[in-house]
Short mmCIF file of C-alpha atoms and ligand atoms in Angstrom, two decimals:
data_model
loop_
_atom_site.label_atom_id
_atom_site.label_comp_id
_atom_site.label_asym_id
_atom_site.label_seq_id
_atom_site.Cartn_x
_atom_site.Cartn_y
_atom_site.Cartn_z
CA GLY A 1 7.72 148.25 89.09
CA ILE A 2 11.48 148.44 88.83
CA LYS A 3 13.44 151.57 87.96
CA ILE A 4 16.74 151.20 86.11
CA VAL A 5 19.18 154.03 85.43
CA THR A 6 21.84 153.47 82.77
CA ILE A 7 24.79 155.88 82.81
CA GLY A 8 26.46 156.13 79.43
CA GLY A 9 23.03 155.48 77.91
CA GLY A 10 24.19 156.69 74.50
CA SER A 11 26.31 153.55 74.10
CA SER A 12 25.67 151.48 70.97
CA TYR A 13 25.15 148.49 73.30
CA THR A 14 21.96 149.99 74.83
CA PRO A 15 19.55 148.20 72.42
CA GLU A 16 20.86 144.89 73.77
CA LEU A 17 20.01 145.96 77.32
CA VAL A 18 16.54 147.01 76.19
CA GLU A 19 16.06 143.69 74.42
CA GLY A 20 17.08 141.89 77.63
CA PHE A 21 14.48 143.77 79.69
CA ILE A 22 11.80 143.14 77.06
CA LYS A 23 12.51 139.39 77.03
CA ARG A 24 12.29 139.13 80.83
CA HIS A 25 9.43 141.50 81.40
CA HIS A 26 7.20 138.95 83.17
CA ALA A 27 9.80 137.97 85.77
CA LEU A 28 11.48 141.37 85.86
CA PRO A 29 8.89 144.14 85.40
CA VAL A 30 11.05 147.15 84.52
CA LYS A 31 8.68 150.11 84.59
CA GLU A 32 11.15 152.94 83.99
CA LEU A 33 14.44 152.94 82.13
CA TRP A 34 16.42 156.18 82.41
CA LEU A 35 19.24 156.61 79.89
CA VAL A 36 21.72 159.18 81.20
CA ASP A 37 24.58 160.74 79.26
CA ILE A 38 26.66 163.91 79.15
CA PRO A 39 25.93 166.84 76.79
CA GLU A 40 28.79 165.74 74.46
CA GLY A 41 26.89 162.46 74.00
CA LYS A 42 23.62 164.15 72.98
CA GLU A 43 23.61 163.02 69.36
CA LYS A 44 24.17 159.37 70.31
CA LEU A 45 21.76 159.41 73.25
CA GLU A 46 18.93 160.82 71.15
CA ILE A 47 19.35 158.26 68.37
CA VAL A 48 19.72 155.28 70.70
CA GLY A 49 17.04 156.58 73.09
CA LYS A 50 14.46 156.86 70.33
CA LEU A 51 15.31 153.34 69.14
CA ALA A 52 14.85 152.12 72.74
CA GLN A 53 11.44 153.81 72.85
CA ARG A 54 10.41 152.19 69.54
CA MET A 55 11.60 148.78 70.81
CA ALA A 56 9.50 149.06 73.98
CA ALA A 57 6.46 150.19 71.98
CA GLU A 58 6.91 147.39 69.45
CA ALA A 59 7.08 144.82 72.27
CA GLY A 60 3.92 146.27 73.80
CA ILE A 61 5.38 146.29 77.32
CA ASP A 62 4.64 148.84 80.02
CA MET A 63 8.16 150.33 80.20
CA THR A 64 8.84 154.02 79.65
CA VAL A 65 12.26 155.12 78.40
CA HIS A 66 13.47 158.52 79.65
CA LEU A 67 16.49 160.43 78.37
CA SER A 68 18.42 162.67 80.75
CA TYR A 69 21.66 164.63 81.10
CA SER A 70 21.37 164.88 84.87
CA ARG A 71 22.11 162.19 87.47
CA GLU A 72 20.40 164.49 89.98
CA GLU A 73 17.19 164.13 88.00
CA ALA A 74 17.52 160.47 87.05
CA LEU A 75 18.84 158.66 90.15
CA PRO A 76 16.16 159.17 92.84
CA GLY A 77 14.15 155.99 93.31
CA ALA A 78 16.48 153.82 91.20
CA ASP A 79 16.62 150.11 92.08
CA PHE A 80 19.55 149.34 89.78
CA VAL A 81 22.14 151.66 88.22
CA THR A 82 24.09 150.26 85.31
CA THR A 83 27.24 152.05 84.12
CA GLN A 84 28.68 151.77 80.61
CA PHE A 85 30.47 155.05 79.96
CA ARG A 86 33.73 155.95 78.23
CA VAL A 87 35.56 159.02 79.56
CA GLY A 88 37.21 160.74 76.59
CA MET A 89 35.35 158.57 74.08
CA LEU A 90 37.06 156.44 71.42
CA GLU A 91 39.56 159.20 70.70
CA ALA A 92 41.10 158.61 74.14
CA ARG A 93 41.06 154.85 73.58
CA ALA A 94 42.96 155.28 70.32
CA LYS A 95 45.70 157.11 72.26
CA ASP A 96 45.76 154.31 74.86
CA GLU A 97 46.45 151.93 71.99
CA ARG A 98 48.83 154.00 69.84
CA ILE A 99 51.16 155.55 72.43
CA PRO A 100 52.35 152.28 74.03
CA LEU A 101 52.68 150.71 70.55
CA SER A 102 55.08 153.48 69.57
CA TYR A 103 57.35 152.19 72.39
CA GLY A 104 56.98 148.57 71.30
CA VAL A 105 54.56 147.81 74.16
CA ILE A 106 51.06 146.26 73.92
CA GLY A 107 48.47 149.02 73.41
CA GLN A 108 45.15 147.73 74.66
CA GLU A 109 41.94 149.08 76.18
CA THR A 110 42.12 147.14 79.48
CA ASN A 111 45.66 145.73 79.68
CA GLY A 112 49.09 147.31 80.13
CA PRO A 113 49.50 151.11 79.90
CA GLY A 114 46.15 151.53 78.10
CA GLY A 115 44.28 149.78 80.89
CA LEU A 116 46.10 151.91 83.46
CA PHE A 117 45.11 155.15 81.73
CA LYS A 118 41.52 154.07 81.14
CA GLY A 119 41.40 153.44 84.88
CA LEU A 120 42.96 156.81 85.73
CA ARG A 121 40.29 158.57 83.64
CA THR A 122 37.38 156.44 84.80
CA ILE A 123 37.85 155.92 88.55
CA PRO A 124 37.28 159.54 89.66
CA VAL A 125 34.04 159.58 87.64
CA ILE A 126 32.73 156.27 89.04
CA ILE A 127 33.50 157.46 92.58
CA ASP A 128 31.46 160.63 91.93
CA ILE A 129 28.63 158.47 90.62
CA VAL A 130 28.77 156.28 93.75
CA HIS A 131 28.58 159.38 95.95
CA ASP A 132 25.46 160.43 94.02
CA ILE A 133 23.99 156.95 94.48
CA GLU A 134 24.66 157.07 98.24
CA ARG A 135 22.82 160.40 98.42
CA LEU A 136 19.97 159.84 95.95
CA CYS A 137 19.25 156.08 95.89
CA PRO A 138 21.37 154.42 98.61
CA ASP A 139 19.67 151.02 98.29
CA ALA A 140 20.35 150.73 94.56
CA TRP A 141 22.66 148.08 93.16
CA LEU A 142 25.44 149.39 90.94
CA VAL A 143 26.06 147.04 88.01
CA ASN A 144 29.27 148.19 86.34
CA PHE A 145 30.57 147.36 82.87
CA THR A 146 32.80 150.37 82.51
CA ASN A 147 36.32 149.18 81.85
CA PRO A 148 38.76 148.31 83.22
CA ALA A 149 35.92 146.58 85.09
CA GLY A 150 38.15 144.74 87.59
CA MET A 151 40.14 147.84 88.57
CA VAL A 152 36.94 149.90 88.73
CA THR A 153 35.29 147.37 91.07
CA GLU A 154 38.45 147.31 93.21
CA ALA A 155 38.38 151.12 93.45
CA VAL A 156 34.70 151.28 94.45
CA LEU A 157 35.21 148.58 97.09
CA ARG A 158 38.31 150.28 98.53
CA TYR A 159 37.46 153.96 98.27
CA THR A 160 33.68 154.17 98.85
CA ASN A 161 31.27 152.76 101.44
CA HIS A 162 28.74 151.50 98.93
CA GLU A 163 28.73 147.70 99.23
CA ARG A 164 26.14 147.05 96.54
CA ILE A 165 28.40 146.92 93.49
CA VAL A 166 28.82 144.10 91.00
CA GLY A 167 31.22 144.23 88.03
CA LEU A 168 30.36 142.35 84.85
CA CYS A 169 32.04 141.18 81.67
CA ASN A 170 31.07 139.05 78.69
CA VAL A 171 34.34 137.06 78.66
CA PRO A 172 33.16 134.17 80.89
CA VAL A 173 30.06 133.52 78.80
CA GLY A 174 32.28 133.78 75.70
CA MET A 175 34.55 131.07 77.16
CA GLN A 176 31.54 128.84 77.80
CA MET A 177 30.39 129.32 74.19
CA GLY A 178 33.93 128.69 72.92
CA VAL A 179 34.19 125.38 74.77
CA ALA A 180 30.74 124.34 73.55
CA GLU A 181 31.73 125.12 69.98
CA ALA A 182 35.00 123.21 70.30
CA LEU A 183 33.07 120.19 71.64
CA GLY A 184 30.31 120.60 69.06
CA VAL A 185 27.52 120.85 71.65
CA ASP A 186 24.91 123.47 72.64
CA GLY A 187 26.22 126.24 74.92
CA ASP A 188 23.72 125.64 77.70
CA ARG A 189 25.05 122.11 78.27
CA VAL A 190 28.46 123.46 79.31
CA ARG A 191 29.22 124.89 82.74
CA ILE A 192 32.55 126.28 83.93
CA ASP A 193 33.83 127.06 87.44
CA PHE A 194 35.45 130.49 86.99
CA ALA A 195 38.00 132.18 89.22
CA GLY A 196 40.60 134.92 88.80
CA LEU A 197 40.30 138.59 87.88
CA ASN A 198 38.52 140.48 85.13
CA HIS A 199 40.18 139.76 81.75
CA MET A 200 42.45 137.44 83.80
CA VAL A 201 39.91 134.73 84.59
CA TYR A 202 40.45 130.98 84.34
CA GLY A 203 38.11 128.02 83.98
CA LEU A 204 39.13 125.67 86.80
CA ASN A 205 36.65 122.91 86.01
CA ILE A 206 34.52 122.32 82.94
CA TYR A 207 31.31 120.28 82.90
CA LEU A 208 29.13 118.82 80.15
CA ASP A 209 25.62 117.96 81.36
CA GLY A 210 27.00 118.08 84.90
CA ASN A 211 29.95 115.70 84.33
CA ASN A 212 33.47 117.03 84.75
CA ILE A 213 35.08 116.81 81.29
CA LYS A 214 37.97 119.20 81.89
CA GLN A 215 40.58 117.02 80.13
CA GLN A 216 38.41 116.50 77.06
CA ALA A 217 37.58 120.23 76.93
CA LEU A 218 41.25 121.25 77.27
CA GLU A 219 42.19 118.86 74.44
CA ALA A 220 39.49 120.41 72.24
CA VAL A 221 40.60 123.96 73.11
CA ALA A 222 44.25 123.07 72.43
CA ASP A 223 43.35 122.01 68.89
CA PRO A 224 44.35 124.88 66.54
CA ALA A 225 41.18 124.14 64.54
CA ASN A 226 39.09 125.35 67.51
CA VAL A 227 40.52 128.80 68.26
CA SER A 228 37.98 130.90 70.17
CA THR A 229 38.29 134.61 70.91
CA MET A 230 36.42 137.91 71.24
CA LYS A 231 35.86 140.26 68.28
CA ASN A 232 38.52 142.65 69.61
CA ILE A 233 41.31 140.09 70.22
CA ALA A 234 43.43 138.49 67.47
CA ALA A 235 42.53 134.80 67.13
CA LEU A 236 45.94 133.21 67.71
CA GLY A 237 45.93 129.54 68.73
CA TRP A 238 47.70 128.13 71.80
CA GLU A 239 50.55 125.65 71.83
CA PRO A 240 48.65 122.41 72.60
CA GLU A 241 51.36 121.23 75.03
CA PHE A 242 51.09 124.53 76.93
CA ILE A 243 47.33 124.10 77.45
CA ARG A 244 47.84 120.49 78.57
CA ALA A 245 50.48 121.63 81.06
CA LEU A 246 48.48 124.63 82.30
CA GLN A 247 45.58 122.39 83.33
CA VAL A 248 43.07 125.27 83.44
CA LEU A 249 41.22 127.10 80.68
CA PRO A 250 42.76 130.52 79.93
CA CYS A 251 40.61 133.46 78.74
CA PRO A 252 41.16 135.23 75.39
CA TYR A 253 42.93 138.16 77.12
CA HIS A 254 45.63 135.79 78.41
CA ARG A 255 47.14 135.95 74.94
CA TYR A 256 48.59 139.35 75.89
CA TYR A 257 50.57 137.64 78.70
CA TYR A 258 51.39 134.20 77.25
CA LYS A 259 51.90 135.35 73.62
CA THR A 260 53.13 138.89 74.19
CA GLU A 261 55.50 139.00 71.20
CA GLU A 262 53.02 137.58 68.74
CA MET A 263 50.21 139.84 69.96
CA LEU A 264 52.43 142.91 69.70
CA ALA A 265 53.27 141.99 66.10
CA GLU A 266 49.55 141.53 65.38
CA GLU A 267 48.75 144.94 66.87
CA GLN A 268 51.54 146.66 64.98
CA ALA A 269 50.40 145.17 61.67
CA ALA A 270 46.75 146.01 62.38
CA ALA A 271 47.60 149.58 63.35
CA GLU A 272 49.16 150.05 59.91
CA GLU A 273 46.64 148.13 57.84
CA THR A 274 43.21 148.73 59.38
CA GLY A 275 43.92 151.08 62.29
CA THR A 276 43.90 150.17 65.96
CA ARG A 277 40.78 148.59 67.48
CA ALA A 278 39.42 152.00 68.57
CA GLU A 279 39.83 153.26 65.01
CA VAL A 280 38.05 150.19 63.61
CA VAL A 281 35.26 150.58 66.19
CA GLN A 282 34.77 154.22 65.13
CA GLY A 283 33.75 152.86 61.71
CA VAL A 284 31.52 150.16 63.19
CA GLU A 285 29.81 152.79 65.37
CA GLU A 286 29.10 154.99 62.39
CA GLU A 287 27.42 152.07 60.67
CA LEU A 288 25.45 151.13 63.79
CA PHE A 289 24.20 154.65 64.49
CA ALA A 290 23.13 155.07 60.85
CA LEU A 291 21.04 151.91 61.30
CA TYR A 292 19.67 153.02 64.67
CA ALA A 293 18.57 156.36 63.22
CA ASP A 294 16.28 154.61 60.71
CA GLU A 295 12.80 155.01 62.16
CA THR A 296 11.58 151.76 60.64
CA LEU A 297 14.04 149.84 62.86
CA ARG A 298 12.20 148.57 65.96
CA THR A 299 14.46 145.72 67.20
CA LYS A 300 18.17 145.20 67.98
CA PRO A 301 20.08 144.82 64.70
CA GLU A 302 22.41 141.84 64.33
CA GLN A 303 25.27 144.15 63.24
CA LEU A 304 25.87 144.83 66.94
CA GLU A 305 27.68 141.47 66.99
CA GLN A 306 30.68 143.16 65.39
CA ARG A 307 31.40 144.66 68.82
CA GLY A 308 33.65 142.78 71.24
CA GLY A 309 31.16 143.35 74.03
CA ALA A 310 28.22 141.71 72.25
CA TYR A 311 26.00 139.88 74.79
CA TYR A 312 27.35 141.78 77.75
CA SER A 313 23.90 143.24 78.44
CA GLU A 314 22.61 139.68 78.60
CA ALA A 315 24.84 139.26 81.66
CA ALA A 316 23.42 142.47 83.18
CA CYS A 317 19.79 141.51 82.69
CA SER A 318 20.30 138.04 84.03
CA LEU A 319 22.21 139.35 87.08
CA ILE A 320 19.51 141.95 87.82
CA ASN A 321 16.82 139.30 87.41
CA SER A 322 18.58 136.98 89.87
CA ILE A 323 19.06 139.70 92.51
CA TYR A 324 15.46 140.91 92.12
CA ASN A 325 13.99 137.38 92.29
CA ASP A 326 16.56 135.91 94.71
CA THR A 327 17.05 132.99 92.31
CA ARG A 328 20.34 131.71 93.82
CA ASP A 329 21.67 130.54 90.49
CA ILE A 330 25.40 130.66 89.73
CA GLN A 331 26.91 133.46 87.62
CA PRO A 332 30.48 134.72 87.12
CA VAL A 333 30.77 138.28 88.51
CA ASN A 334 33.31 140.74 89.90
CA THR A 335 32.71 140.92 93.62
CA ARG A 336 34.51 141.14 96.95
CA ASN A 337 36.73 138.09 97.45
CA ARG A 338 35.89 137.48 101.13
CA GLY A 339 38.38 134.61 101.29
CA ALA A 340 37.07 132.72 98.25
CA VAL A 341 40.47 132.81 96.49
CA ALA A 342 43.21 132.18 99.05
CA GLY A 343 46.19 134.50 98.62
CA ILE A 344 44.12 137.42 97.28
CA PRO A 345 43.11 140.02 99.90
CA ALA A 346 39.66 139.35 101.37
CA GLU A 347 38.59 142.93 100.63
CA SER A 348 39.73 142.92 96.98
CA ALA A 349 37.60 142.31 93.89
CA VAL A 350 37.82 138.97 92.08
CA GLU A 351 35.96 137.58 89.06
CA ILE A 352 34.43 134.36 90.26
CA SER A 353 31.43 132.04 89.96
CA SER A 354 29.01 133.21 92.62
CA VAL A 355 25.57 132.32 93.95
CA ILE A 356 23.33 135.31 93.16
CA THR A 357 20.94 136.21 95.99
CA LYS A 358 18.78 139.21 96.84
CA ASP A 359 21.68 140.34 99.04
CA GLY A 360 24.12 140.10 96.14
CA PRO A 361 26.70 137.59 94.95
CA ARG A 362 28.16 134.97 97.28
CA PRO A 363 31.51 133.92 95.80
CA ILE A 364 32.07 130.15 95.73
CA ALA A 365 35.37 129.36 97.48
CA VAL A 366 38.09 127.74 95.36
CA ASP A 367 40.99 127.81 97.84
CA GLU A 368 44.37 128.73 96.31
CA LEU A 369 44.64 128.96 92.52
CA PRO A 370 46.96 126.42 90.85
CA VAL A 371 50.64 127.36 91.18
CA ALA A 372 50.91 127.89 87.41
CA VAL A 373 48.54 130.88 87.46
CA HIS A 374 48.52 132.11 91.05
CA GLY A 375 51.53 134.41 90.65
CA LEU A 376 50.27 136.21 87.56
CA VAL A 377 46.86 136.76 89.17
CA GLN A 378 48.52 138.22 92.27
CA GLN A 379 50.74 140.44 90.13
CA ILE A 380 47.75 141.84 88.20
CA LYS A 381 45.87 142.36 91.47
CA SER A 382 48.82 144.38 92.77
CA PHE A 383 48.79 146.39 89.54
CA GLU A 384 45.04 147.07 89.89
CA ARG A 385 45.42 148.17 93.51
CA VAL A 386 48.33 150.50 92.86
CA ALA A 387 46.60 151.89 89.75
CA ALA A 388 43.38 152.54 91.70
CA GLU A 389 45.39 154.33 94.38
CA ALA A 390 47.06 156.48 91.71
CA ALA A 391 43.66 157.31 90.20
CA VAL A 392 42.29 158.44 93.56
CA THR A 393 45.35 160.37 94.78
CA GLY A 394 46.72 161.73 91.49
CA ASN A 395 50.19 160.86 92.78
CA TYR A 396 52.78 160.70 89.98
CA GLU A 397 55.09 158.20 91.69
CA THR A 398 52.19 155.86 92.42
CA ALA A 399 51.19 155.99 88.75
CA LEU A 400 54.79 155.24 87.74
CA LEU A 401 54.82 152.31 90.14
CA ALA A 402 51.62 150.92 88.61
CA MET A 403 53.03 151.29 85.09
CA THR A 404 56.35 149.65 86.01
CA ILE A 405 54.97 146.63 87.87
CA ASN A 406 52.61 145.81 84.99
CA PRO A 407 54.04 142.65 83.38
CA LEU A 408 53.54 144.04 79.85
CA VAL A 409 55.90 146.98 80.51
CA PRO A 410 59.55 145.91 80.18
CA SER A 411 61.45 148.59 82.15
CA ASP A 412 61.15 151.46 84.63
CA THR A 413 62.69 153.83 82.10
CA LYS A 414 60.24 152.94 79.36
CA ALA A 415 57.44 153.06 81.94
CA LYS A 416 58.36 156.64 82.78
CA GLN A 417 58.52 157.67 79.12
CA ILE A 418 55.14 156.11 78.33
CA LEU A 419 53.64 157.59 81.50
CA ASP A 420 54.83 161.10 80.69
CA ASP A 421 53.59 160.87 77.10
CA MET A 422 50.19 159.56 78.13
CA LEU A 423 49.74 162.03 81.00
CA GLU A 424 50.30 164.81 78.49
CA ALA A 425 48.02 163.29 75.81
CA HIS A 426 45.15 162.70 78.26
CA ARG A 427 45.61 165.85 80.37
CA GLU A 428 42.04 167.15 79.91
CA HIS A 429 40.56 163.94 81.34
CA LEU A 430 42.97 163.68 84.29
CA PRO A 431 42.13 166.61 86.58
CA GLN A 432 43.63 164.76 89.58
CA PHE A 433 47.19 164.92 88.16
P1 NAD B 501 30.91 154.61 74.11
O1 NAD B 501 32.14 155.20 73.57
O2 NAD B 501 29.76 154.42 73.21
O3 NAD B 501 30.46 155.47 75.37
C1 NAD B 501 29.19 155.30 75.97
C2 NAD B 501 28.65 156.64 76.41
O4 NAD B 501 29.36 157.14 77.54
C3 NAD B 501 28.76 157.73 75.34
O5 NAD B 501 27.47 158.05 74.86
C4 NAD B 501 29.43 158.88 76.08
O6 NAD B 501 28.88 160.14 75.76
C5 NAD B 501 29.18 158.53 77.53
N1 NAD B 501 30.03 159.19 78.52
C6 NAD B 501 31.32 159.58 78.42
N2 NAD B 501 31.73 160.15 79.57
C7 NAD B 501 30.67 160.09 80.43
C8 NAD B 501 30.47 160.51 81.77
N3 NAD B 501 31.43 161.13 82.46
N4 NAD B 501 29.24 160.30 82.33
C9 NAD B 501 28.26 159.71 81.63
N5 NAD B 501 28.39 159.29 80.36
C10 NAD B 501 29.58 159.49 79.77
O7 NAD B 501 31.30 153.27 74.84
P2 NAD B 501 30.96 151.75 74.59
O8 NAD B 501 31.82 151.25 73.51
O9 NAD B 501 29.52 151.53 74.53
O10 NAD B 501 31.52 151.18 75.94
C11 NAD B 501 31.08 151.72 77.18
C12 NAD B 501 31.93 151.22 78.30
O11 NAD B 501 31.69 149.85 78.53
C13 NAD B 501 33.42 151.35 78.06
O12 NAD B 501 34.07 151.70 79.26
C14 NAD B 501 33.82 149.96 77.62
O13 NAD B 501 35.16 149.68 77.86
C15 NAD B 501 32.90 149.13 78.45
N6 NAD B 501 32.60 147.78 77.98
C16 NAD B 501 32.72 146.82 78.89
C17 NAD B 501 32.45 145.51 78.57
C18 NAD B 501 32.66 144.46 79.61
O14 NAD B 501 32.86 143.30 79.26
N7 NAD B 501 32.65 144.81 80.89
C19 NAD B 501 32.04 145.19 77.27
C20 NAD B 501 31.90 146.23 76.34
C21 NAD B 501 32.19 147.54 76.72
C1 G6P B 502 35.35 142.49 75.10
C2 G6P B 502 35.41 142.79 76.57
C3 G6P B 502 35.10 144.16 76.88
C4 G6P B 502 35.75 145.06 75.87
C5 G6P B 502 35.12 144.84 74.55
C6 G6P B 502 35.79 145.58 73.44
O1 G6P B 502 34.70 141.40 74.86
O2 G6P B 502 34.88 141.88 77.45
O3 G6P B 502 35.46 144.43 78.19
O4 G6P B 502 35.60 146.38 76.24
O5 G6P B 502 34.91 143.53 74.25
O6 G6P B 502 34.94 145.61 72.35
P1 G6P B 502 35.13 146.65 71.16
O7 G6P B 502 34.14 146.25 70.14
O8 G6P B 502 34.86 148.00 71.78
O9 G6P B 502 36.53 146.53 70.74
MN1 MN B 503 25.67 153.36 101.27
MN1 MN B 504 35.15 142.63 79.53
#
C-alpha cells in the first residue's frame, strides 16, 4: 500500500485530497494518509482530520488517516509528500495584500511584492522539509502546492539535491474548463498545450476532440460574454483585438500584467468594501470549518468551491496516480525545464505540459515562446530566481533587487519603501533577515 504525508494537513482543502484518494482507491491503493501540521494549527487539523477519518470510513476503503505534529514521526516510509502550508497564516497574507496597496501597487498572494514576501517566508521552510525528506524518505516524491508554487519549485531545484519534486496549480485545468465553457462543450473534449511559468502560463495550442481549434477558441475567449477566471481574481474581460493579436491563451493571473491599472482599482475598491481576498477567505474558512466540525458530515461539502484553489487536489491525485502507475499521460506541471522552453535556463522550473512517467514528468519541448510573451516570461523567471536567492541568503540588497525588477513595482524608491515596511511587518516569519 501507498503512504502519503500531507504537510499543512489542517488546510480546508484536505477533504478534496481525501475525496481524490477515495475515488481512485482501486488504481491507487493509499493505505496510510498522514496529515501533519504545526501546534498553532491544532484546532484546524483536528476538525479536518476527523472529517477525513469519517470520509474514509463512509467510503469503506482500507485507508487509515493519522494526525501528527512531527515530520520526524510522519515522514519515514512515505512514498509521496504533498505540501500545502501557509507560513504566517492568512494574517500574513492580508499584510501582503494591504501594504503594497497602500503604495498604489498590486497587493496579491503570488504576484508583485506579496508574492515576493510569501516566497521569503516559505522557501526556508520548504528547504527544511526537503532536508527531512532526504534523511527520512529519500525516494519520496514531493508534490508541492505551497505558493508561490513556481518560485518554490525553482528554489528546491536550485538549492537542494532532491530531484523528485513536482509543483502543481489548478490554473491550467481552470483554463481548460474556461475554454470548454466559452465553446459550450464538455471540459474533457478540450486539450491545451501549456507552457510558461506558474501563474504566468499560456495555452499555445487548443484542441477540440483532437483538432486544433486555436483561432475559434481565442475568438470565444475574446468575447466579453465569456469571461473566465478563478474565484480569487476579478473577472475583467480582455480587449478582443488584444487576444487576437496575442495569438496565445493568457491565464487569469495575466490580468495583473496586461490590465494593471484596472486590477489595482478593483483591489482598492474591494479592500474598502469587502476586505482584501485574505480577509474574505477568513470568513469563508470560518464557514467551512463550522461545516467540517459537524459530525454528521461524511463527504466533501460543495461550499469548498468558494475557494480559488478548488480542484487543486484533483491535480495532485491524478499526478500521483500517473507516477505510481507509470501511465504516461500528459499533465501540466511545474518541473525542470531541461531545454523544453528555449531561452529559459535548462535548470530552472517551468509550468509545462509533460508526459508523466514513474520517473517523473518529461516536459514536452515547445522551442522558443512567441515573441509577444517571451520577454515577460523571462522577466518573471529572473524575478523568481533573484527572490529565491534572497530567501535563501537573507541578503537585503538581493531582496531589493527582486522587488525592483518585478514588473508590477514602478520604481526603485517605492520598492525600497515597500520592502522596508514589509520586512518590518513580517519580521517574526523572516528569521533569515
Ligand atoms: P491555510 O491557511 O489553511 O494553511 C494550511 C495549514 O498550514 C494550516 O493548518 C497551518 O497551520 C499550516 N502551517 C503553517 N505553517 C506551517 C509549517 N511551517 N509547517 C507545516 N504546516 C504549517 O492554507 P490554504 O489556504 O489551505 O493554502 C495552503 C497553501 O496552498 C498556501 O500556500 C496557498 O497559497 C497554497 N495554494 C496553492 C494552490 C495552487 O494552485 N498551487 C491552490 C490553493 C492554495
Ligand atoms: C488560485 C490559485 C492558487 C491560489 C488560490 C487562492 O486558483 O491557483 O494558487 O492560492 O486560488 O485561493 P483563495 O481562495 O485562497 O483566494
Ligand atoms: Mn536525495
Ligand atoms: Mn495556483
